[in-house]
mmCIF file of C-alpha atoms and ligand atoms in Angstrom:
data_model
loop_
_atom_site.group_PDB
_atom_site.id
_atom_site.type_symbol
_atom_site.label_atom_id
_atom_site.label_comp_id
_atom_site.label_asym_id
_atom_site.label_seq_id
_atom_site.Cartn_x
_atom_site.Cartn_y
_atom_site.Cartn_z
ATOM 1 C CA UNK A 226 36.646 -2.900 -8.492
ATOM 2 C CA UNK A 227 33.857 -0.427 -9.194
ATOM 3 C CA UNK A 228 30.616 -2.007 -10.838
ATOM 4 C CA UNK A 229 29.002 -0.373 -13.835
ATOM 5 C CA UNK A 230 25.497 -0.201 -15.010
ATOM 6 C CA UNK A 231 25.158 -3.151 -16.820
ATOM 7 C CA UNK A 232 27.288 -5.457 -14.468
ATOM 8 C CA UNK A 233 25.083 -4.039 -11.705
ATOM 9 C CA UNK A 234 21.971 -5.047 -13.520
ATOM 10 C CA UNK A 235 23.335 -8.504 -14.663
ATOM 11 C CA UNK A 236 24.595 -9.152 -10.795
ATOM 12 C CA UNK A 237 21.506 -7.854 -8.853
ATOM 13 C CA UNK A 238 18.360 -7.746 -11.012
ATOM 14 C CA UNK A 239 18.517 -10.628 -13.377
ATOM 15 C CA UNK A 240 18.246 -13.338 -11.493
ATOM 16 C CA UNK A 241 14.789 -14.454 -12.218
ATOM 17 C CA UNK A 242 14.125 -16.126 -15.602
ATOM 18 C CA UNK A 243 10.445 -16.851 -15.622
ATOM 19 C CA UNK A 244 9.505 -19.518 -17.845
ATOM 20 C CA UNK A 245 7.881 -18.123 -21.165
ATOM 21 C CA UNK A 246 8.846 -14.452 -20.334
ATOM 22 C CA UNK A 247 11.746 -12.542 -22.201
ATOM 23 C CA UNK A 248 12.845 -10.551 -19.109
ATOM 24 C CA UNK A 249 15.635 -8.366 -18.328
ATOM 25 C CA UNK A 250 18.471 -8.112 -20.874
ATOM 26 C CA UNK A 251 16.432 -7.196 -24.153
ATOM 27 C CA UNK A 252 15.049 -3.874 -25.375
ATOM 28 C CA UNK A 253 11.958 -4.577 -23.916
ATOM 29 C CA UNK A 254 10.223 -7.552 -22.095
ATOM 30 C CA UNK A 255 7.749 -9.754 -23.863
ATOM 31 C CA UNK A 256 5.069 -11.819 -22.045
ATOM 32 C CA UNK A 257 1.672 -13.480 -22.673
ATOM 33 C CA UNK A 258 -1.273 -12.533 -21.029
ATOM 34 C CA UNK A 259 -3.934 -15.221 -20.692
ATOM 35 C CA UNK A 260 -6.723 -15.115 -22.719
ATOM 36 C CA UNK A 261 -9.597 -12.370 -22.044
ATOM 37 C CA UNK A 262 -7.922 -11.580 -18.994
ATOM 38 C CA UNK A 263 -7.398 -7.729 -18.395
ATOM 39 C CA UNK A 264 -4.021 -6.174 -17.728
ATOM 40 C CA UNK A 265 -3.833 -3.921 -14.861
ATOM 41 C CA UNK A 266 -0.992 -1.567 -14.471
ATOM 42 C CA UNK A 267 0.334 0.762 -11.541
ATOM 43 C CA UNK A 268 3.261 2.803 -10.736
ATOM 44 C CA UNK A 269 4.803 4.509 -7.728
ATOM 45 C CA UNK A 270 7.603 6.592 -7.386
ATOM 46 C CA UNK A 271 9.755 7.147 -4.255
ATOM 47 C CA UNK A 272 12.123 9.768 -3.622
ATOM 48 C CA UNK A 273 14.868 10.189 -0.826
ATOM 49 C CA UNK A 274 13.893 12.552 1.725
ATOM 50 C CA UNK A 275 10.235 12.384 0.896
ATOM 51 C CA UNK A 276 9.286 8.883 1.145
ATOM 52 C CA UNK A 277 12.265 7.275 2.854
ATOM 53 C CA UNK A 278 15.036 8.406 5.106
ATOM 54 C CA UNK A 279 18.660 8.279 3.360
ATOM 55 C CA UNK A 280 19.911 5.528 6.068
ATOM 56 C CA UNK A 281 16.715 3.278 6.168
ATOM 57 C CA UNK A 282 17.640 -0.166 5.842
ATOM 58 C CA UNK A 283 17.952 -0.880 2.088
ATOM 59 C CA UNK A 284 16.353 -4.444 2.242
ATOM 60 C CA UNK A 285 13.418 -2.827 3.694
ATOM 61 C CA UNK A 286 13.314 -0.128 0.754
ATOM 62 C CA UNK A 287 13.258 -2.769 -1.788
ATOM 63 C CA UNK A 288 10.500 -4.487 -0.188
ATOM 64 C CA UNK A 289 8.374 -1.581 0.433
ATOM 65 C CA UNK A 290 9.009 -0.065 -3.162
ATOM 66 C CA UNK A 291 7.258 -2.975 -4.490
ATOM 67 C CA UNK A 292 4.916 -3.851 -1.765
ATOM 68 C CA UNK A 293 3.159 -0.183 -2.108
ATOM 69 C CA UNK A 294 2.485 -1.180 -5.977
ATOM 70 C CA UNK A 295 1.394 -4.634 -4.991
ATOM 71 C CA UNK A 296 -1.046 -2.779 -2.901
ATOM 72 C CA UNK A 297 -2.254 -0.807 -5.755
ATOM 73 C CA UNK A 298 -3.130 -4.227 -7.680
ATOM 74 C CA UNK A 299 -4.742 -5.693 -4.544
ATOM 75 C CA UNK A 300 -7.021 -2.673 -4.282
ATOM 76 C CA UNK A 301 -8.244 -3.356 -7.826
ATOM 77 C CA UNK A 302 -8.557 -7.056 -6.906
ATOM 78 C CA UNK A 303 -5.628 -7.821 -9.475
ATOM 79 C CA UNK A 304 -3.562 -10.909 -9.402
ATOM 80 C CA UNK A 305 0.319 -9.500 -9.833
ATOM 81 C CA UNK A 306 2.055 -10.985 -12.827
ATOM 82 C CA UNK A 307 5.485 -8.980 -13.141
ATOM 83 C CA UNK A 308 7.402 -5.803 -12.318
ATOM 84 C CA UNK A 309 9.690 -3.371 -13.632
ATOM 85 C CA UNK A 310 11.928 -1.184 -11.516
ATOM 86 C CA UNK A 311 13.443 2.196 -12.099
ATOM 87 C CA UNK A 312 16.297 2.693 -10.099
ATOM 88 C CA UNK A 313 18.429 6.430 -9.918
ATOM 89 C CA UNK A 314 21.188 5.885 -7.753
ATOM 90 C CA UNK A 315 24.029 8.683 -7.165
ATOM 91 C CA UNK A 316 26.667 5.951 -6.832
ATOM 92 C CA UNK A 317 26.863 2.255 -6.577
ATOM 93 C CA UNK A 318 27.204 1.002 -3.120
ATOM 94 C CA UNK A 319 27.336 -2.676 -3.637
ATOM 95 C CA UNK A 320 26.587 -3.687 -0.402
ATOM 96 C CA UNK A 321 23.183 -1.400 -0.157
ATOM 97 C CA UNK A 322 22.214 -2.582 -3.715
ATOM 98 C CA UNK A 323 22.673 -6.288 -2.739
ATOM 99 C CA UNK A 324 20.420 -5.726 0.368
ATOM 100 C CA UNK A 325 18.070 -3.618 -1.508
ATOM 101 C CA UNK A 326 17.606 -6.440 -4.294
ATOM 102 C CA UNK A 327 17.363 -8.896 -1.530
ATOM 103 C CA UNK A 328 14.140 -7.313 -0.158
ATOM 104 C CA UNK A 329 12.612 -6.322 -3.724
ATOM 105 C CA UNK A 330 13.367 -9.987 -4.879
ATOM 106 C CA UNK A 331 11.917 -11.864 -1.898
ATOM 107 C CA UNK A 332 8.584 -9.950 -2.254
ATOM 108 C CA UNK A 333 8.791 -10.748 -6.059
ATOM 109 C CA UNK A 334 9.246 -14.510 -5.231
ATOM 110 C CA UNK A 335 6.393 -14.627 -2.534
ATOM 111 C CA UNK A 336 3.941 -13.480 -4.958
ATOM 112 C CA UNK A 337 4.877 -14.689 -7.971
ATOM 113 C CA UNK A 338 5.735 -11.517 -9.576
ATOM 114 C CA UNK A 339 8.911 -11.867 -11.780
ATOM 115 C CA UNK A 340 11.164 -8.688 -12.137
ATOM 116 C CA UNK A 341 11.191 -8.397 -15.960
ATOM 117 C CA UNK A 342 12.955 -5.145 -16.640
ATOM 118 C CA UNK A 343 13.643 -1.734 -15.852
ATOM 119 C CA UNK A 344 16.122 1.312 -16.142
ATOM 120 C CA UNK A 345 18.873 2.392 -13.951
ATOM 121 C CA UNK A 346 20.617 5.795 -14.089
ATOM 122 C CA UNK A 347 22.874 7.715 -12.111
ATOM 123 C CA UNK A 348 21.516 10.855 -10.146
ATOM 124 C CA UNK A 349 23.326 14.235 -8.839
ATOM 125 C CA UNK A 350 22.401 13.278 -5.098
ATOM 126 C CA UNK A 351 19.312 11.560 -4.079
ATOM 127 C CA UNK A 352 17.824 8.043 -4.544
ATOM 128 C CA UNK A 353 14.774 7.640 -6.779
ATOM 129 C CA UNK A 354 13.123 4.059 -7.217
ATOM 130 C CA UNK A 355 10.084 4.108 -9.389
ATOM 131 C CA UNK A 356 8.410 0.311 -9.913
ATOM 132 C CA UNK A 357 5.938 -0.451 -12.206
ATOM 133 C CA UNK A 358 3.875 -3.405 -11.569
ATOM 134 C CA UNK A 359 1.591 -5.469 -14.066
ATOM 135 C CA UNK A 360 -1.416 -7.509 -12.870
ATOM 136 C CA UNK A 361 -4.654 -9.495 -14.441
ATOM 137 C CA UNK A 362 -8.068 -9.936 -13.575
ATOM 138 C CA UNK A 363 -9.649 -12.857 -14.721
ATOM 139 C CA UNK A 364 -12.882 -13.012 -17.301
ATOM 140 C CA UNK A 365 -16.127 -12.160 -16.135
ATOM 141 C CA UNK A 366 -15.006 -10.049 -12.931
ATOM 142 C CA UNK A 367 -15.481 -6.602 -12.243
ATOM 143 C CA UNK A 368 -12.434 -4.647 -10.686
ATOM 144 C CA UNK A 369 -12.877 -2.906 -7.278
ATOM 145 C CA UNK A 370 -12.534 0.568 -8.923
ATOM 146 C CA UNK A 371 -13.288 3.784 -6.608
ATOM 147 C CA UNK A 372 -16.572 4.756 -8.500
ATOM 148 C CA UNK A 373 -18.484 1.503 -7.600
ATOM 149 C CA UNK A 374 -19.221 2.342 -4.076
ATOM 150 C CA UNK A 375 -23.576 2.281 -3.606
ATOM 151 C CA UNK A 376 -25.604 3.483 -1.046
ATOM 152 C CA UNK A 377 -26.119 0.892 1.760
ATOM 153 C CA UNK A 378 -22.819 -1.009 1.385
ATOM 154 C CA UNK A 379 -21.026 -1.771 4.386
ATOM 155 C CA UNK A 380 -17.488 -0.221 4.748
ATOM 156 C CA UNK A 381 -14.656 -2.315 5.777
ATOM 157 C CA UNK A 382 -11.135 -2.039 6.578
ATOM 158 C CA UNK A 383 -8.588 -4.840 7.009
ATOM 159 C CA UNK A 384 -5.844 -5.075 9.586
ATOM 160 C CA UNK A 385 -5.020 -2.394 11.908
ATOM 161 C CA UNK A 386 -4.361 1.291 11.736
ATOM 162 C CA UNK A 387 -2.082 3.733 12.926
ATOM 163 C CA UNK A 388 1.423 2.139 13.522
ATOM 164 C CA UNK A 389 3.013 3.783 10.686
ATOM 165 C CA UNK A 390 2.123 6.868 11.249
ATOM 166 C CA UNK A 391 2.934 7.024 15.025
ATOM 167 C CA UNK A 392 6.628 5.402 13.773
ATOM 168 C CA UNK A 393 6.952 8.195 11.600
ATOM 169 C CA UNK A 394 6.271 10.856 14.372
ATOM 170 C CA UNK A 395 8.779 9.445 16.534
ATOM 171 C CA UNK A 396 11.280 9.300 13.863
ATOM 172 C CA UNK A 397 10.844 13.035 13.223
ATOM 173 C CA UNK A 398 11.325 13.491 16.859
ATOM 174 C CA UNK A 399 7.507 14.836 17.306
ATOM 175 C CA UNK A 400 6.689 11.962 19.740
ATOM 176 C CA UNK A 401 9.092 9.954 22.206
ATOM 177 C CA UNK A 402 8.912 6.522 22.976
ATOM 178 C CA UNK A 403 11.260 3.664 23.948
ATOM 179 C CA UNK A 404 13.492 1.815 21.259
ATOM 180 C CA UNK A 405 11.671 -1.382 21.733
ATOM 181 C CA UNK A 406 8.529 0.348 20.693
ATOM 182 C CA UNK A 407 9.987 2.319 17.886
ATOM 183 C CA UNK A 408 11.446 -1.063 16.701
ATOM 184 C CA UNK A 409 8.175 -2.885 16.573
ATOM 185 C CA UNK A 410 6.004 0.382 15.158
ATOM 186 C CA UNK A 411 8.763 0.721 12.532
ATOM 187 C CA UNK A 412 7.909 -2.460 10.782
ATOM 188 C CA UNK A 413 4.602 -1.409 9.973
ATOM 189 C CA UNK A 414 6.075 1.549 8.629
ATOM 190 C CA UNK A 415 9.038 0.097 6.880
ATOM 191 C CA UNK A 416 7.737 -3.649 5.878
ATOM 192 C CA UNK A 417 4.218 -3.336 4.701
ATOM 193 C CA UNK A 418 2.214 -6.259 4.211
ATOM 194 C CA UNK A 419 0.361 -5.926 0.666
ATOM 195 C CA UNK A 420 -3.225 -7.386 0.836
ATOM 196 C CA UNK A 421 -2.614 -9.360 -2.161
ATOM 197 C CA UNK A 422 -4.639 -12.207 -1.762
ATOM 198 C CA UNK A 423 -7.638 -10.379 0.020
ATOM 199 C CA UNK A 424 -7.788 -8.189 -2.887
ATOM 200 C CA UNK A 425 -8.698 -11.147 -5.328
ATOM 201 C CA UNK A 426 -10.913 -12.721 -3.012
ATOM 202 C CA UNK A 427 -12.820 -9.488 -2.649
ATOM 203 C CA UNK A 428 -13.732 -10.051 -6.443
ATOM 204 C CA UNK A 429 -17.504 -10.685 -6.425
ATOM 205 C CA UNK A 430 -17.856 -9.638 -2.886
ATOM 206 C CA UNK A 431 -17.218 -6.062 -2.894
ATOM 207 C CA UNK A 432 -17.938 -3.228 -5.176
ATOM 208 C CA UNK A 433 -15.140 -0.721 -4.429
ATOM 209 C CA UNK A 434 -11.529 -0.910 -2.758
ATOM 210 C CA UNK A 435 -9.026 1.407 -2.121
ATOM 211 C CA UNK A 436 -5.374 0.854 -0.288
ATOM 212 C CA UNK A 437 -4.729 3.344 2.426
ATOM 213 C CA UNK A 438 -1.595 4.954 1.265
ATOM 214 C CA UNK A 439 -2.412 8.530 2.274
ATOM 215 C CA UNK A 440 -4.737 8.106 5.225
ATOM 216 C CA UNK A 441 -8.392 6.801 6.021
ATOM 217 C CA UNK A 442 -10.333 10.151 5.526
ATOM 218 C CA UNK A 443 -8.552 11.256 2.537
ATOM 219 C CA UNK A 444 -8.382 7.852 0.514
ATOM 220 C CA UNK A 445 -12.363 6.893 1.670
ATOM 221 C CA UNK A 446 -12.579 10.808 0.248
ATOM 222 C CA UNK A 447 -11.755 9.557 -3.017
ATOM 223 C CA UNK A 448 -14.038 6.744 -3.145
ATOM 224 C CA UNK A 449 -16.792 8.815 -2.324
ATOM 225 C CA UNK A 450 -16.196 11.593 -4.641
ATOM 226 C CA UNK A 451 -15.749 9.049 -7.292
ATOM 227 C CA UNK A 452 -18.927 7.173 -6.391
ATOM 228 C CA UNK A 453 -20.787 10.235 -5.781
ATOM 229 C CA UNK A 454 -21.690 9.062 -2.334
ATOM 230 C CA UNK A 455 -21.307 9.787 1.268
ATOM 231 C CA UNK A 456 -20.235 7.846 4.277
ATOM 232 C CA UNK A 457 -20.781 7.149 7.955
ATOM 233 C CA UNK A 458 -17.628 6.018 10.316
ATOM 234 C CA UNK A 459 -17.775 4.962 13.413
ATOM 235 C CA UNK A 460 -14.406 6.196 15.296
ATOM 236 C CA UNK A 461 -15.060 3.673 18.144
ATOM 237 C CA UNK A 462 -15.177 0.557 15.845
ATOM 238 C CA UNK A 463 -11.819 1.342 13.689
ATOM 239 C CA UNK A 464 -9.023 -1.265 14.435
ATOM 240 C CA UNK A 465 -6.372 0.735 16.198
ATOM 241 C CA UNK A 466 -3.126 -1.193 16.272
ATOM 242 C CA UNK A 467 -2.926 -2.733 19.779
ATOM 243 C CA UNK A 468 0.786 -1.143 20.020
ATOM 244 C CA UNK A 469 -0.801 2.116 20.309
ATOM 245 C CA UNK A 470 -2.372 1.240 23.502
ATOM 246 C CA UNK A 471 -0.150 3.676 25.749
ATOM 247 C CA UNK A 472 -0.226 7.030 23.276
ATOM 248 C CA UNK A 473 -1.720 10.067 23.784
ATOM 249 C CA UNK A 474 -5.392 9.251 22.486
ATOM 250 C CA UNK A 475 -5.528 12.435 20.358
ATOM 251 C CA UNK A 476 -2.287 11.598 18.580
ATOM 252 C CA UNK A 477 -3.598 8.092 18.144
ATOM 253 C CA UNK A 478 -7.118 9.280 16.462
ATOM 254 C CA UNK A 479 -5.370 11.395 14.124
ATOM 255 C CA UNK A 480 -3.094 8.660 13.196
ATOM 256 C CA UNK A 481 -5.721 6.174 12.671
ATOM 257 C CA UNK A 482 -8.170 8.473 10.771
ATOM 258 C CA UNK A 483 -5.334 10.618 8.678
ATOM 259 C CA UNK A 484 -2.141 8.389 8.936
ATOM 260 C CA UNK A 485 -0.613 7.257 5.598
ATOM 261 C CA UNK A 486 1.427 4.411 4.788
ATOM 262 C CA UNK A 487 -1.135 1.519 5.809
ATOM 263 C CA UNK A 488 -1.296 -0.149 2.990
ATOM 264 C CA UNK A 489 -4.489 -2.073 4.324
ATOM 265 C CA UNK A 490 -7.562 -2.122 2.364
ATOM 266 C CA UNK A 491 -10.514 -0.035 2.839
ATOM 267 C CA UNK A 492 -13.809 -1.574 0.534
ATOM 268 C CA UNK A 493 -17.211 -1.242 0.263
ATOM 269 C CA UNK A 494 -19.327 -4.425 -0.111
ATOM 270 C CA UNK A 495 -23.488 -5.258 0.118
ATOM 271 C CA UNK A 496 -24.419 -5.860 3.470
ATOM 272 C CA UNK A 497 -25.731 -9.257 1.839
ATOM 273 C CA UNK A 498 -22.163 -10.344 1.569
ATOM 274 C CA UNK A 499 -21.157 -9.605 5.447
ATOM 275 C CA UNK A 500 -21.357 -13.079 6.445
ATOM 276 C CA UNK A 501 -19.068 -14.124 3.289
ATOM 277 C CA UNK A 502 -16.856 -11.371 4.026
ATOM 278 C CA UNK A 503 -16.403 -12.421 7.773
ATOM 279 C CA UNK A 504 -15.419 -15.982 6.623
ATOM 280 C CA UNK A 505 -13.212 -14.593 4.261
ATOM 281 C CA UNK A 506 -11.345 -12.611 7.031
ATOM 282 C CA UNK A 507 -11.266 -16.000 9.199
ATOM 283 C CA UNK A 508 -10.063 -17.956 6.193
ATOM 284 C CA UNK A 509 -7.145 -15.341 5.427
ATOM 285 C CA UNK A 510 -6.341 -14.926 9.091
ATOM 286 C CA UNK A 511 -6.643 -11.296 8.504
ATOM 287 C CA UNK A 512 -8.944 -8.841 10.461
ATOM 288 C CA UNK A 513 -11.781 -7.492 8.559
ATOM 289 C CA UNK A 514 -13.795 -5.024 10.786
ATOM 290 C CA UNK A 515 -16.697 -3.153 9.382
ATOM 291 C CA UNK A 516 -16.329 0.059 10.217
ATOM 292 C CA UNK A 517 -19.548 2.340 8.849
ATOM 293 C CA UNK A 518 -21.769 2.313 5.859
ATOM 294 C CA UNK A 519 -21.950 4.293 2.579
ATOM 295 C CA UNK A 520 -25.186 6.667 2.859
ATOM 296 C CA UNK A 521 -26.610 9.109 -0.031
ATOM 297 C CA UNK A 522 -25.102 12.707 -0.096
ATOM 298 C CA UNK A 523 -21.421 13.630 -0.428
ATOM 299 C CA UNK A 524 -20.134 14.126 3.295
ATOM 300 C CA UNK A 525 -17.953 12.020 5.377
ATOM 301 C CA UNK A 526 -19.612 11.881 8.624
ATOM 302 C CA UNK A 527 -18.185 10.530 11.812
ATOM 303 C CA UNK A 528 -20.656 8.871 14.651
ATOM 304 C CA UNK A 529 -19.817 8.767 17.866
ATOM 305 C CA UNK A 530 -21.188 5.822 20.053
ATOM 306 C CA UNK A 531 -24.066 8.027 21.361
ATOM 307 C CA UNK A 532 -25.241 8.897 17.823
ATOM 308 C CA UNK A 533 -23.696 12.242 17.601
ATOM 309 C CA UNK A 534 -22.474 12.911 13.880
ATOM 310 C CA UNK A 535 -19.795 15.348 12.694
ATOM 311 C CA UNK A 536 -18.511 16.172 9.165
ATOM 312 C CA UNK A 537 -15.136 15.484 8.478
ATOM 313 C CA UNK A 538 -12.878 17.018 6.077
ATOM 314 C CA UNK A 539 -10.796 14.458 4.151
ATOM 315 C CA UNK A 540 -7.405 15.004 5.289
ATOM 316 C CA UNK A 541 -4.181 12.980 4.708
ATOM 317 C CA UNK A 542 -0.775 13.113 2.812
ATOM 318 C CA UNK A 543 -0.738 15.641 -0.286
ATOM 319 C CA UNK A 544 2.551 16.430 -1.769
ATOM 320 C CA UNK A 545 1.608 19.640 -3.133
ATOM 321 C CA UNK A 546 -1.148 20.378 -0.305
ATOM 322 C CA UNK A 547 -1.091 21.665 3.167
ATOM 323 C CA UNK A 548 0.182 18.673 5.344
ATOM 324 C CA UNK A 549 -2.390 17.685 8.420
HETATM 325 P P1 ADP B 610 18.087 0.421 -22.786
HETATM 326 O O1 ADP B 610 19.243 1.336 -23.065
HETATM 327 O O2 ADP B 610 17.567 -0.311 -24.157
HETATM 328 O O3 ADP B 610 16.459 1.202 -22.149
HETATM 329 P P2 ADP B 610 19.190 -0.837 -20.537
HETATM 330 O O4 ADP B 610 20.693 -0.686 -21.151
HETATM 331 O O5 ADP B 610 18.781 0.635 -19.911
HETATM 332 O O6 ADP B 610 18.306 -0.901 -22.153
HETATM 333 O O7 ADP B 610 18.566 -2.235 -19.755
HETATM 334 C C1 ADP B 610 19.201 -3.186 -20.201
HETATM 335 C C2 ADP B 610 18.313 -4.277 -19.688
HETATM 336 O O8 ADP B 610 18.294 -4.200 -18.311
HETATM 337 C C3 ADP B 610 17.023 -4.076 -20.167
HETATM 338 O O9 ADP B 610 16.184 -5.369 -20.277
HETATM 339 C C4 ADP B 610 16.331 -3.400 -19.024
HETATM 340 O O10 ADP B 610 14.971 -3.660 -18.921
HETATM 341 C C5 ADP B 610 17.224 -4.118 -17.765
HETATM 342 N N1 ADP B 610 17.119 -3.070 -16.628
HETATM 343 C C6 ADP B 610 17.771 -2.213 -16.264
HETATM 344 N N2 ADP B 610 17.908 -1.620 -15.188
HETATM 345 C C7 ADP B 610 16.951 -2.593 -14.553
HETATM 346 C C8 ADP B 610 16.801 -2.721 -13.201
HETATM 347 N N3 ADP B 610 16.977 -1.715 -12.286
HETATM 348 N N4 ADP B 610 16.048 -3.798 -13.058
HETATM 349 C C9 ADP B 610 15.623 -4.791 -13.888
HETATM 350 N N5 ADP B 610 15.949 -4.681 -14.837
HETATM 351 C C10 ADP B 610 16.797 -3.640 -15.527
HETATM 352 MG MG1 MG B 611 18.230 2.143 -19.961
#
């Protein structure tokens, strides 16, 4: 029998009953915030045909729709505390919703970020997903806001770059690759791992951070503009995903510098914290690479191994702009 809106919410989205929180099922959720903590809130909207293919594995879509928000919290240094899910569906396909919910809830549980509410509506065709995530910052900490980079800071990147963007190029048919290569690159695109712990551990070590959702040069450009500084990036030092070894170098270079959907953190930290950051990377088993430095000015410069510098225009994904 067809499932209605309320039965759907009851069956797939009211599993967690976190202690001390009034969650799914009332007009609004109610929860406490620990004394003197700051609330950090973000929201992302994902639209079929724009952010995901209609036939994408629904469990990965559930995962990713929360992951991109946890990544934004991480880029502020916040600890996740809860999330809300807005879902627009053309019809109720129970198998799809069940898989979507499985991917979503697994990530909620992993980061102790219960689903406490949302809204569910029917649409005339496409699927829409909007997640709001709430997090907190402990007293006495300074968030990792974009405007806080300082001249002399080291520039760091977590993890590896480029795989998600090349996966997308293959899926669009612009680049060819074996099924096996596509499968492994695809997981970077569809199952991104938000750097939740890293973001929190950078509080007190880094000044500013951003998650690379729209491409390194574009996202770093936001930090430079907000902080009124420039940067030098050493392209030879950028952590290229090892899976991209066999691809055409120009494609890889573009994927690494401009490719979106990465969800790694790019952060600026004083050189005096260099050893502590290297130690943090070892502790968390996350590759942390120093890729440049913050300088005076407003330009983003690429500096090759022989010292030649060139200015790059920040490029990456812009919904209403020209595409790179
Ligand atoms: P209202 O009409 O007051 O907006 P709804 O009937 O839309 O309430 O929602 C009923 C309850 O179910 C609310 O607690 C709401 O937060 C929750 N809810 C609705 N959709 C979702 C969803 N997709 N995921 C989690 N909770 C949801
Ligand atoms: Mg409603």
